[in-house]
């Protein structure tokens, strides 16, 4: 399954990022997923829950933000967001356009730490 290996690399990426930023416990992962990325959102969510077991990320949640297709229309000289990924036409002048600006990406853009994260939950010094 395609999504299983993607989930694997996401978990690895997040563990690496958490180590770098000193986040002890990752609570939530935020992922941008373009509708043209070819990744099935539900399958990725399911795979993530499977893959995350037994890793330092166990119990973390994956939040996926759908990124719609954005194309550049040379006639309008403007970027448009398509309400549907297909057909790939300018929604204003209906010209066919192949220039996709957004919608293919898959990007882990934020990690949220849990209670033990020293960055977001600094305890006052004991005196
Ligand atoms: Zn147009």
mmCIF file of N, CA, C and O in Angstrom, residues 5-111:
data_model
loop_
_atom_site.group_PDB
_atom_site.id
_atom_site.type_symbol
_atom_site.label_atom_id
_atom_site.label_comp_id
_atom_site.label_asym_id
_atom_site.label_seq_id
_atom_site.Cartn_x
_atom_site.Cartn_y
_atom_site.Cartn_z
ATOM 1 N N UNK A 5 3.765 3.466 3.182
ATOM 2 C CA UNK A 5 5.154 3.921 3.130
ATOM 3 C C UNK A 5 5.239 5.436 3.320
ATOM 4 O O UNK A 5 6.203 5.947 3.891
ATOM 5 N N UNK A 6 4.207 6.142 2.868
ATOM 6 C CA UNK A 6 4.174 7.591 3.103
ATOM 7 C C UNK A 6 4.037 7.868 4.596
ATOM 8 O O UNK A 6 4.721 8.725 5.155
ATOM 9 N N UNK A 7 3.160 7.108 5.248
ATOM 10 C CA UNK A 7 2.967 7.267 6.693
ATOM 11 C C UNK A 7 4.274 7.003 7.434
ATOM 12 O O UNK A 7 4.628 7.717 8.371
ATOM 13 N N UNK A 8 5.002 6.000 6.966
ATOM 14 C CA UNK A 8 6.309 5.670 7.552
ATOM 15 C C UNK A 8 7.244 6.866 7.492
ATOM 16 O O UNK A 8 7.855 7.248 8.490
ATOM 17 N N UNK A 9 7.368 7.459 6.319
ATOM 18 C CA UNK A 9 8.297 8.578 6.177
ATOM 19 C C UNK A 9 7.823 9.806 6.948
ATOM 20 O O UNK A 9 8.632 10.565 7.453
ATOM 21 N N UNK A 10 6.506 9.967 7.055
ATOM 22 C CA UNK A 10 5.972 11.082 7.844
ATOM 23 C C UNK A 10 6.373 10.954 9.301
ATOM 24 O O UNK A 10 6.805 11.911 9.938
ATOM 25 N N UNK A 11 6.222 9.731 9.818
ATOM 26 C CA UNK A 11 6.559 9.475 11.218
ATOM 27 C C UNK A 11 8.045 9.723 11.446
ATOM 28 O O UNK A 11 8.440 10.385 12.412
ATOM 29 N N UNK A 12 8.871 9.230 10.524
ATOM 30 C CA UNK A 12 10.317 9.445 10.647
ATOM 31 C C UNK A 12 10.666 10.927 10.613
ATOM 32 O O UNK A 12 11.471 11.409 11.418
ATOM 33 N N UNK A 13 10.030 11.617 9.697
ATOM 34 C CA UNK A 13 10.261 13.050 9.546
ATOM 35 C C UNK A 13 9.877 13.803 10.827
ATOM 36 O O UNK A 13 10.589 14.689 11.286
ATOM 37 N N UNK A 14 8.746 13.425 11.383
ATOM 38 C CA UNK A 14 8.243 14.099 12.584
ATOM 39 C C UNK A 14 9.140 13.812 13.787
ATOM 40 O O UNK A 14 9.396 14.695 14.603
ATOM 41 N N UNK A 15 9.623 12.587 13.893
ATOM 42 C CA UNK A 15 10.519 12.235 15.001
ATOM 43 C C UNK A 15 11.798 13.060 14.901
ATOM 44 O O UNK A 15 12.272 13.627 15.890
ATOM 45 N N UNK A 16 12.306 13.151 13.699
ATOM 46 C CA UNK A 16 13.510 13.938 13.450
ATOM 47 C C UNK A 16 13.288 15.412 13.811
ATOM 48 O O UNK A 16 14.103 16.024 14.505
ATOM 49 N N UNK A 17 12.176 15.949 13.352
ATOM 50 C CA UNK A 17 11.859 17.356 13.613
ATOM 51 C C UNK A 17 11.666 17.602 15.107
ATOM 52 O O UNK A 17 12.092 18.620 15.644
ATOM 53 N N UNK A 18 11.032 16.670 15.782
ATOM 54 C CA UNK A 18 10.790 16.818 17.215
ATOM 55 C C UNK A 18 12.114 16.815 17.980
ATOM 56 O O UNK A 18 12.306 17.576 18.927
ATOM 57 N N UNK A 19 13.036 15.955 17.540
ATOM 58 C CA UNK A 19 14.345 15.905 18.190
ATOM 59 C C UNK A 19 15.085 17.220 18.006
ATOM 60 O O UNK A 19 15.703 17.734 18.929
ATOM 61 N N UNK A 20 14.995 17.746 16.811
ATOM 62 C CA UNK A 20 15.693 18.996 16.499
ATOM 63 C C UNK A 20 15.165 20.156 17.327
ATOM 64 O O UNK A 20 15.914 21.001 17.787
ATOM 65 N N UNK A 21 13.839 20.212 17.496
ATOM 66 C CA UNK A 21 13.245 21.341 18.205
ATOM 67 C C UNK A 21 13.125 21.078 19.698
ATOM 68 O O UNK A 21 12.659 21.928 20.447
ATOM 69 N N UNK A 22 13.517 19.898 20.125
ATOM 70 C CA UNK A 22 13.468 19.582 21.555
ATOM 71 C C UNK A 22 12.069 19.284 22.059
ATOM 72 O O UNK A 22 11.794 19.376 23.243
ATOM 73 N N UNK A 23 11.180 18.948 21.159
ATOM 74 C CA UNK A 23 9.828 18.570 21.556
ATOM 75 C C UNK A 23 9.856 17.135 22.077
ATOM 76 O O UNK A 23 10.220 16.220 21.350
ATOM 77 N N UNK A 24 9.490 16.968 23.334
ATOM 78 C CA UNK A 24 9.596 15.630 23.922
ATOM 79 C C UNK A 24 8.455 14.736 23.493
ATOM 80 O O UNK A 24 8.608 13.547 23.296
ATOM 81 N N UNK A 25 7.299 15.353 23.383
ATOM 82 C CA UNK A 25 6.154 14.541 23.012
ATOM 83 C C UNK A 25 5.325 15.250 21.960
ATOM 84 O O UNK A 25 4.810 16.331 22.201
ATOM 85 N N UNK A 26 5.223 14.611 20.815
ATOM 86 C CA UNK A 26 4.442 15.214 19.742
ATOM 87 C C UNK A 26 2.984 14.798 19.886
ATOM 88 O O UNK A 26 2.673 13.619 20.010
ATOM 89 N N UNK A 27 2.109 15.792 19.932
ATOM 90 C CA UNK A 27 0.694 15.506 20.120
ATOM 91 C C UNK A 27 -0.039 15.487 18.777
ATOM 92 O O UNK A 27 -0.865 14.635 18.523
ATOM 93 N N UNK A 28 0.277 16.458 17.950
ATOM 94 C CA UNK A 28 -0.427 16.583 16.683
ATOM 95 C C UNK A 28 0.542 16.902 15.548
ATOM 96 O O UNK A 28 1.478 17.672 15.722
ATOM 97 N N UNK A 29 0.306 16.273 14.420
ATOM 98 C CA UNK A 29 1.062 16.564 13.202
ATOM 99 C C UNK A 29 0.105 17.231 12.221
ATOM 100 O O UNK A 29 -1.021 16.780 12.056
ATOM 101 N N UNK A 30 0.566 18.285 11.595
ATOM 102 C CA UNK A 30 -0.268 18.981 10.621
ATOM 103 C C UNK A 30 0.322 18.792 9.236
ATOM 104 O O UNK A 30 1.483 19.110 9.002
ATOM 105 N N UNK A 31 -0.509 18.272 8.362
ATOM 106 C CA UNK A 31 -0.048 17.946 7.026
ATOM 107 C C UNK A 31 -0.917 18.642 5.982
ATOM 108 O O UNK A 31 -2.142 18.643 6.079
ATOM 109 N N UNK A 32 -0.252 19.231 5.001
ATOM 110 C CA UNK A 32 -0.973 19.772 3.857
ATOM 111 C C UNK A 32 -0.963 18.728 2.764
ATOM 112 O O UNK A 32 0.096 18.200 2.419
ATOM 113 N N UNK A 33 -2.139 18.446 2.244
ATOM 114 C CA UNK A 33 -2.232 17.416 1.229
ATOM 115 C C UNK A 33 -3.000 17.940 0.016
ATOM 116 O O UNK A 33 -4.190 18.232 0.109
ATOM 117 N N UNK A 34 -2.304 18.082 -1.080
ATOM 118 C CA UNK A 34 -2.951 18.545 -2.296
ATOM 119 C C UNK A 34 -3.881 17.479 -2.846
ATOM 120 O O UNK A 34 -3.593 16.291 -2.754
ATOM 121 N N UNK A 35 -4.984 17.920 -3.450
ATOM 122 C CA UNK A 35 -5.951 16.958 -3.974
ATOM 123 C C UNK A 35 -5.390 16.214 -5.190
ATOM 124 O O UNK A 35 -5.904 15.176 -5.585
ATOM 125 N N UNK A 36 -4.307 16.733 -5.771
ATOM 126 C CA UNK A 36 -3.674 16.046 -6.904
ATOM 127 C C UNK A 36 -2.458 15.215 -6.481
ATOM 128 O O UNK A 36 -1.739 14.689 -7.320
ATOM 129 N N UNK A 37 -2.226 15.114 -5.188
ATOM 130 C CA UNK A 37 -1.021 14.424 -4.720
ATOM 131 C C UNK A 37 -1.083 12.923 -4.980
ATOM 132 O O UNK A 37 -0.070 12.232 -4.949
ATOM 133 N N UNK A 38 -2.279 12.426 -5.229
ATOM 134 C CA UNK A 38 -2.432 10.997 -5.481
ATOM 135 C C UNK A 38 -2.503 10.170 -4.206
ATOM 136 O O UNK A 38 -2.538 8.949 -4.255
ATOM 137 N N UNK A 39 -2.532 10.866 -3.083
ATOM 138 C CA UNK A 39 -2.612 10.170 -1.800
ATOM 139 C C UNK A 39 -4.057 10.183 -1.327
ATOM 140 O O UNK A 39 -4.719 11.221 -1.353
ATOM 141 N N UNK A 40 -4.549 9.039 -0.923
ATOM 142 C CA UNK A 40 -5.909 8.957 -0.405
ATOM 143 C C UNK A 40 -5.873 9.320 1.078
ATOM 144 O O UNK A 40 -5.221 8.667 1.880
ATOM 145 N N UNK A 41 -6.579 10.385 1.396
ATOM 146 C CA UNK A 41 -6.534 10.940 2.745
ATOM 147 C C UNK A 41 -6.908 9.900 3.815
ATOM 148 O O UNK A 41 -6.201 9.728 4.799
ATOM 149 N N UNK A 42 -8.017 9.226 3.601
ATOM 150 C CA UNK A 42 -8.502 8.266 4.591
ATOM 151 C C UNK A 42 -7.502 7.133 4.780
ATOM 152 O O UNK A 42 -7.270 6.661 5.895
ATOM 153 N N UNK A 43 -6.903 6.700 3.679
ATOM 154 C CA UNK A 43 -5.932 5.610 3.741
ATOM 155 C C UNK A 43 -4.681 6.062 4.495
ATOM 156 O O UNK A 43 -4.082 5.288 5.242
ATOM 157 N N UNK A 44 -4.313 7.301 4.299
ATOM 158 C CA UNK A 44 -3.134 7.824 4.989
ATOM 159 C C UNK A 44 -3.394 7.949 6.486
ATOM 160 O O UNK A 44 -2.535 7.613 7.306
ATOM 161 N N UNK A 45 -4.584 8.407 6.845
ATOM 162 C CA UNK A 45 -4.948 8.515 8.260
ATOM 163 C C UNK A 45 -4.906 7.143 8.921
ATOM 164 O O UNK A 45 -4.380 6.976 10.023
ATOM 165 N N UNK A 46 -5.457 6.178 8.227
ATOM 166 C CA UNK A 46 -5.475 4.814 8.753
ATOM 167 C C UNK A 46 -4.049 4.276 8.892
ATOM 168 O O UNK A 46 -3.676 3.720 9.925
ATOM 169 N N UNK A 47 -3.239 4.465 7.850
ATOM 170 C CA UNK A 47 -1.863 3.978 7.861
ATOM 171 C C UNK A 47 -1.054 4.641 8.965
ATOM 172 O O UNK A 47 -0.230 3.996 9.615
ATOM 173 N N UNK A 48 -1.314 5.912 9.174
ATOM 174 C CA UNK A 48 -0.586 6.638 10.211
ATOM 175 C C UNK A 48 -0.836 6.004 11.582
ATOM 176 O O UNK A 48 0.098 5.779 12.355
ATOM 177 N N UNK A 49 -2.106 5.712 11.863
ATOM 178 C CA UNK A 49 -2.451 5.109 13.145
ATOM 179 C C UNK A 49 -1.773 3.760 13.345
ATOM 180 O O UNK A 49 -1.455 3.373 14.464
ATOM 181 N N UNK A 50 -1.551 3.049 12.253
ATOM 182 C CA UNK A 50 -0.902 1.735 12.330
ATOM 183 C C UNK A 50 0.607 1.903 12.546
ATOM 184 O O UNK A 50 1.205 1.312 13.432
ATOM 185 N N UNK A 51 1.198 2.772 11.720
ATOM 186 C CA UNK A 51 2.649 2.944 11.697
ATOM 187 C C UNK A 51 3.179 3.566 12.994
ATOM 188 O O UNK A 51 4.275 3.269 13.444
ATOM 189 N N UNK A 52 2.348 4.426 13.588
ATOM 190 C CA UNK A 52 2.797 5.203 14.736
ATOM 191 C C UNK A 52 2.944 4.344 16.010
ATOM 192 O O UNK A 52 3.648 4.727 16.942
ATOM 193 N N UNK A 53 2.300 3.186 15.999
ATOM 194 C CA UNK A 53 2.382 2.281 17.156
ATOM 195 C C UNK A 53 3.835 1.902 17.434
ATOM 196 O O UNK A 53 4.566 1.521 16.530
ATOM 197 N N UNK A 54 4.217 2.020 18.694
ATOM 198 C CA UNK A 54 5.549 1.587 19.091
ATOM 199 C C UNK A 54 6.660 2.568 18.748
ATOM 200 O O UNK A 54 7.830 2.262 18.938
ATOM 201 N N UNK A 55 6.293 3.745 18.233
ATOM 202 C CA UNK A 55 7.287 4.774 17.971
ATOM 203 C C UNK A 55 7.145 5.863 19.047
ATOM 204 O O UNK A 55 6.160 5.876 19.785
ATOM 205 N N UNK A 56 8.123 6.785 19.124
ATOM 206 C CA UNK A 56 7.980 7.886 20.091
ATOM 207 C C UNK A 56 6.754 8.755 19.824
ATOM 208 O O UNK A 56 6.372 9.555 20.657
ATOM 209 N N UNK A 57 6.148 8.574 18.681
ATOM 210 C CA UNK A 57 4.991 9.384 18.311
ATOM 211 C C UNK A 57 3.659 8.726 18.671
ATOM 212 O O UNK A 57 2.600 9.270 18.387
ATOM 213 N N UNK A 58 3.737 7.570 19.290
ATOM 214 C CA UNK A 58 2.514 6.821 19.582
ATOM 215 C C UNK A 58 1.501 7.711 20.314
ATOM 216 O O UNK A 58 1.846 8.406 21.263
ATOM 217 N N UNK A 59 0.282 7.683 19.851
ATOM 218 C CA UNK A 59 -0.772 8.485 20.448
ATOM 219 C C UNK A 59 -0.956 9.835 19.783
ATOM 220 O O UNK A 59 -1.897 10.556 20.084
ATOM 221 N N UNK A 60 -0.035 10.169 18.865
ATOM 222 C CA UNK A 60 -0.149 11.453 18.184
ATOM 223 C C UNK A 60 -1.248 11.396 17.132
ATOM 224 O O UNK A 60 -1.606 10.326 16.649
ATOM 225 N N UNK A 61 -1.766 12.571 16.808
ATOM 226 C CA UNK A 61 -2.865 12.671 15.867
ATOM 227 C C UNK A 61 -2.360 13.310 14.584
ATOM 228 O O UNK A 61 -1.506 14.190 14.635
ATOM 229 N N UNK A 62 -2.894 12.860 13.482
ATOM 230 C CA UNK A 62 -2.541 13.445 12.190
ATOM 231 C C UNK A 62 -3.706 14.287 11.693
ATOM 232 O O UNK A 62 -4.810 13.780 11.527
ATOM 233 N N UNK A 63 -3.438 15.574 11.517
ATOM 234 C CA UNK A 63 -4.483 16.468 11.007
ATOM 235 C C UNK A 63 -4.121 16.840 9.578
ATOM 236 O O UNK A 63 -3.054 17.385 9.320
ATOM 237 N N UNK A 64 -5.007 16.495 8.657
ATOM 238 C CA UNK A 64 -4.721 16.717 7.245
ATOM 239 C C UNK A 64 -5.554 17.880 6.714
ATOM 240 O O UNK A 64 -6.771 17.895 6.861
ATOM 241 N N UNK A 65 -4.863 18.832 6.128
ATOM 242 C CA UNK A 65 -5.538 19.958 5.499
ATOM 243 C C UNK A 65 -5.542 19.731 3.992
ATOM 244 O O UNK A 65 -4.498 19.571 3.377
ATOM 245 N N UNK A 66 -6.730 19.710 3.410
ATOM 246 C CA UNK A 66 -6.832 19.527 1.960
ATOM 247 C C UNK A 66 -6.425 20.805 1.247
ATOM 248 O O UNK A 66 -6.928 21.878 1.567
ATOM 249 N N UNK A 67 -5.541 20.680 0.289
ATOM 250 C CA UNK A 67 -5.149 21.831 -0.507
ATOM 251 C C UNK A 67 -5.793 21.698 -1.883
ATOM 252 O O UNK A 67 -5.517 20.749 -2.616
ATOM 253 N N UNK A 68 -6.666 22.635 -2.244
ATOM 254 C CA UNK A 68 -7.318 22.549 -3.558
ATOM 255 C C UNK A 68 -6.352 22.872 -4.682
ATOM 256 O O UNK A 68 -5.252 23.370 -4.448
ATOM 257 N N UNK A 69 -6.783 22.593 -5.897
ATOM 258 C CA UNK A 69 -5.948 22.872 -7.058
ATOM 259 C C UNK A 69 -6.000 24.363 -7.359
ATOM 260 O O UNK A 69 -7.067 24.966 -7.431
ATOM 261 N N UNK A 70 -4.828 24.932 -7.531
ATOM 262 C CA UNK A 70 -4.750 26.329 -7.946
ATOM 263 C C UNK A 70 -3.992 26.356 -9.265
ATOM 264 O O UNK A 70 -2.897 25.803 -9.366
ATOM 265 N N UNK A 71 -4.611 26.959 -10.270
ATOM 266 C CA UNK A 71 -3.974 27.026 -11.582
ATOM 267 C C UNK A 71 -3.735 28.482 -11.957
ATOM 268 O O UNK A 71 -4.402 29.383 -11.460
ATOM 269 N N UNK A 72 -2.776 28.657 -12.839
ATOM 270 C CA UNK A 72 -2.549 29.998 -13.366
ATOM 271 C C UNK A 72 -3.124 30.075 -14.762
ATOM 272 O O UNK A 72 -2.802 29.259 -15.631
ATOM 273 N N UNK A 73 -3.994 31.043 -14.965
ATOM 274 C CA UNK A 73 -4.574 31.219 -16.290
ATOM 275 C C UNK A 73 -3.831 32.323 -17.021
ATOM 276 O O UNK A 73 -3.809 33.467 -16.567
ATOM 277 N N UNK A 74 -3.230 32.002 -18.173
ATOM 278 C CA UNK A 74 -2.479 33.020 -18.926
ATOM 279 C C UNK A 74 -3.388 34.076 -19.549
ATOM 280 O O UNK A 74 -2.927 35.173 -19.845
ATOM 281 N N UNK A 75 -4.658 33.753 -19.730
ATOM 282 C CA UNK A 75 -5.569 34.737 -20.296
ATOM 283 C C UNK A 75 -6.011 35.771 -19.262
ATOM 284 O O UNK A 75 -6.020 36.966 -19.515
ATOM 285 N N UNK A 76 -6.409 35.267 -18.096
ATOM 286 C CA UNK A 76 -6.820 36.176 -17.028
ATOM 287 C C UNK A 76 -5.601 36.794 -16.339
ATOM 288 O O UNK A 76 -5.736 37.759 -15.601
ATOM 289 N N UNK A 77 -4.447 36.179 -16.583
ATOM 290 C CA UNK A 77 -3.228 36.550 -15.874
ATOM 291 C C UNK A 77 -3.439 36.517 -14.361
ATOM 292 O O UNK A 77 -3.029 37.411 -13.633
ATOM 293 N N UNK A 78 -4.127 35.467 -13.970
ATOM 294 C CA UNK A 78 -4.465 35.343 -12.562
ATOM 295 C C UNK A 78 -4.446 33.887 -12.133
ATOM 296 O O UNK A 78 -4.641 33.001 -12.961
ATOM 297 N N UNK A 79 -4.235 33.690 -10.869
ATOM 298 C CA UNK A 79 -4.331 32.341 -10.319
ATOM 299 C C UNK A 79 -5.753 32.107 -9.823
ATOM 300 O O UNK A 79 -6.380 32.999 -9.263
ATOM 301 N N UNK A 80 -6.258 30.924 -10.109
ATOM 302 C CA UNK A 80 -7.609 30.585 -9.676
ATOM 303 C C UNK A 80 -7.586 29.270 -8.923
ATOM 304 O O UNK A 80 -6.867 28.344 -9.297
ATOM 305 N N UNK A 81 -8.426 29.195 -7.912
ATOM 306 C CA UNK A 81 -8.615 27.921 -7.218
ATOM 307 C C UNK A 81 -9.777 27.206 -7.876
ATOM 308 O O UNK A 81 -10.845 27.798 -8.096
ATOM 309 N N UNK A 82 -9.562 25.953 -8.255
ATOM 310 C CA UNK A 82 -10.618 25.195 -8.920
ATOM 311 C C UNK A 82 -11.521 24.553 -7.873
ATOM 312 O O UNK A 82 -11.032 23.934 -6.935
ATOM 313 N N UNK A 83 -12.816 24.692 -8.065
ATOM 314 C CA UNK A 83 -13.742 24.057 -7.118
ATOM 315 C C UNK A 83 -13.640 22.532 -7.177
ATOM 316 O O UNK A 83 -13.871 21.858 -6.181
ATOM 317 N N UNK A 84 -13.297 21.996 -8.338
ATOM 318 C CA UNK A 84 -13.082 20.568 -8.522
ATOM 319 C C UNK A 84 -11.720 20.397 -9.186
ATOM 320 O O UNK A 84 -11.336 21.234 -10.002
ATOM 321 N N UNK A 85 -11.009 19.293 -8.849
ATOM 322 C CA UNK A 85 -9.687 19.119 -9.454
ATOM 323 C C UNK A 85 -9.720 18.947 -10.972
ATOM 324 O O UNK A 85 -8.781 19.314 -11.664
ATOM 325 N N UNK A 86 -10.825 18.392 -11.485
ATOM 326 C CA UNK A 86 -10.949 18.204 -12.930
ATOM 327 C C UNK A 86 -12.307 18.690 -13.393
ATOM 328 O O UNK A 86 -13.262 18.602 -12.653
ATOM 329 N N UNK A 87 -12.458 19.190 -14.606
ATOM 330 C CA UNK A 87 -11.396 19.381 -15.605
ATOM 331 C C UNK A 87 -10.498 20.549 -15.236
ATOM 332 O O UNK A 87 -10.915 21.449 -14.519
ATOM 333 N N UNK A 88 -9.289 20.511 -15.782
ATOM 334 C CA UNK A 88 -8.322 21.541 -15.485
ATOM 335 C C UNK A 88 -8.536 22.745 -16.398
ATOM 336 O O UNK A 88 -7.834 22.948 -17.365
ATOM 337 N N UNK A 89 -9.554 23.518 -16.083
ATOM 338 C CA UNK A 89 -9.885 24.689 -16.896
ATOM 339 C C UNK A 89 -10.009 25.899 -15.987
ATOM 340 O O UNK A 89 -10.388 25.775 -14.831
ATOM 341 N N UNK A 90 -9.742 27.046 -16.557
ATOM 342 C CA UNK A 90 -9.925 28.278 -15.807
ATOM 343 C C UNK A 90 -11.412 28.431 -15.466
ATOM 344 O O UNK A 90 -12.252 28.346 -16.360
ATOM 345 N N UNK A 91 -11.746 28.633 -14.203
ATOM 346 C CA UNK A 91 -13.166 28.737 -13.832
ATOM 347 C C UNK A 91 -13.819 30.019 -14.347
ATOM 348 O O UNK A 91 -15.023 30.132 -14.377
ATOM 349 N N UNK A 92 -13.015 30.979 -14.790
ATOM 350 C CA UNK A 92 -13.555 32.260 -15.249
ATOM 351 C C UNK A 92 -13.741 32.261 -16.767
ATOM 352 O O UNK A 92 -14.843 32.446 -17.279
ATOM 353 N N UNK A 93 -12.650 32.025 -17.522
ATOM 354 C CA UNK A 93 -12.759 32.118 -18.979
ATOM 355 C C UNK A 93 -12.796 30.735 -19.642
ATOM 356 O O UNK A 93 -12.901 30.640 -20.852
ATOM 357 N N UNK A 94 -12.731 29.683 -18.853
ATOM 358 C CA UNK A 94 -12.853 28.292 -19.323
ATOM 359 C C UNK A 94 -11.678 27.816 -20.183
ATOM 360 O O UNK A 94 -11.759 26.775 -20.824
ATOM 361 N N UNK A 95 -10.623 28.593 -20.254
ATOM 362 C CA UNK A 95 -9.469 28.161 -21.006
ATOM 363 C C UNK A 95 -8.790 26.990 -20.295
ATOM 364 O O UNK A 95 -8.676 26.963 -19.077
ATOM 365 N N UNK A 96 -8.357 26.042 -21.107
ATOM 366 C CA UNK A 96 -7.628 24.911 -20.562
ATOM 367 C C UNK A 96 -6.281 25.381 -20.039
ATOM 368 O O UNK A 96 -5.594 26.129 -20.719
ATOM 369 N N UNK A 97 -5.915 24.956 -18.910
ATOM 370 C CA UNK A 97 -4.618 25.346 -18.391
ATOM 371 C C UNK A 97 -3.941 24.179 -17.704
ATOM 372 O O UNK A 97 -4.580 23.413 -16.996
ATOM 373 N N UNK A 98 -2.670 24.050 -17.969
ATOM 374 C CA UNK A 98 -1.928 22.946 -17.385
ATOM 375 C C UNK A 98 -0.977 23.414 -16.305
ATOM 376 O O UNK A 98 -0.247 22.624 -15.739
ATOM 377 N N UNK A 99 -0.986 24.720 -16.061
ATOM 378 C CA UNK A 99 -0.024 25.239 -15.110
ATOM 379 C C UNK A 99 -0.587 25.190 -13.689
ATOM 380 O O UNK A 99 -1.365 26.044 -13.271
ATOM 381 N N UNK A 100 -0.191 24.159 -12.993
ATOM 382 C CA UNK A 100 -0.693 23.951 -11.639
ATOM 383 C C UNK A 100 0.248 24.619 -10.642
ATOM 384 O O UNK A 100 1.439 24.347 -10.618
ATOM 385 N N UNK A 101 -0.288 25.526 -9.853
ATOM 386 C CA UNK A 101 0.528 26.213 -8.849
ATOM 387 C C UNK A 101 0.509 25.470 -7.520
ATOM 388 O O UNK A 101 1.512 25.349 -6.838
ATOM 389 N N UNK A 102 -0.678 25.002 -7.155
ATOM 390 C CA UNK A 102 -0.822 24.263 -5.899
ATOM 391 C C UNK A 102 -1.768 23.105 -6.110
ATOM 392 O O UNK A 102 -2.562 23.109 -7.031
ATOM 393 N N UNK A 103 -1.649 22.125 -5.224
ATOM 394 C CA UNK A 103 -2.560 20.993 -5.299
ATOM 395 C C UNK A 103 -1.840 19.670 -5.428
ATOM 396 O O UNK A 103 -2.448 18.623 -5.350
ATOM 397 N N UNK A 104 -0.509 19.744 -5.635
ATOM 398 C CA UNK A 104 0.248 18.504 -5.759
ATOM 399 C C UNK A 104 1.079 18.239 -4.508
ATOM 400 O O UNK A 104 1.728 17.211 -4.401
ATOM 401 N N UNK A 105 1.074 19.175 -3.588
ATOM 402 C CA UNK A 105 2.010 19.085 -2.475
ATOM 403 C C UNK A 105 1.575 18.110 -1.381
ATOM 404 O O UNK A 105 0.401 17.793 -1.223
ATOM 405 N N UNK A 106 2.574 17.667 -0.685
ATOM 406 C CA UNK A 106 2.346 16.943 0.555
ATOM 407 C C UNK A 106 3.414 17.444 1.498
ATOM 408 O O UNK A 106 4.584 17.205 1.304
ATOM 409 N N UNK A 107 2.995 18.183 2.499
ATOM 410 C CA UNK A 107 3.968 18.875 3.316
ATOM 411 C C UNK A 107 3.580 18.826 4.780
ATOM 412 O O UNK A 107 2.488 19.242 5.170
ATOM 413 N N UNK A 108 4.491 18.322 5.570
ATOM 414 C CA UNK A 108 4.327 18.348 7.014
ATOM 415 C C UNK A 108 4.735 19.738 7.465
ATOM 416 O O UNK A 108 5.896 20.100 7.378
ATOM 417 N N UNK A 109 3.771 20.561 7.873
ATOM 418 C CA UNK A 109 4.110 21.969 8.098
ATOM 419 C C UNK A 109 4.129 22.383 9.556
ATOM 420 O O UNK A 109 4.609 23.465 9.874
ATOM 421 N N UNK A 110 3.623 21.558 10.454
ATOM 422 C CA UNK A 110 3.685 21.934 11.865
ATOM 423 C C UNK A 110 3.586 20.712 12.758
ATOM 424 O O UNK A 110 2.976 19.705 12.397
ATOM 425 N N UNK A 111 4.218 20.829 13.903
ATOM 426 C CA UNK A 111 4.116 19.807 14.939
ATOM 427 C C UNK A 111 3.664 20.493 16.210
ATOM 428 O O UNK A 111 4.129 21.574 16.533
#
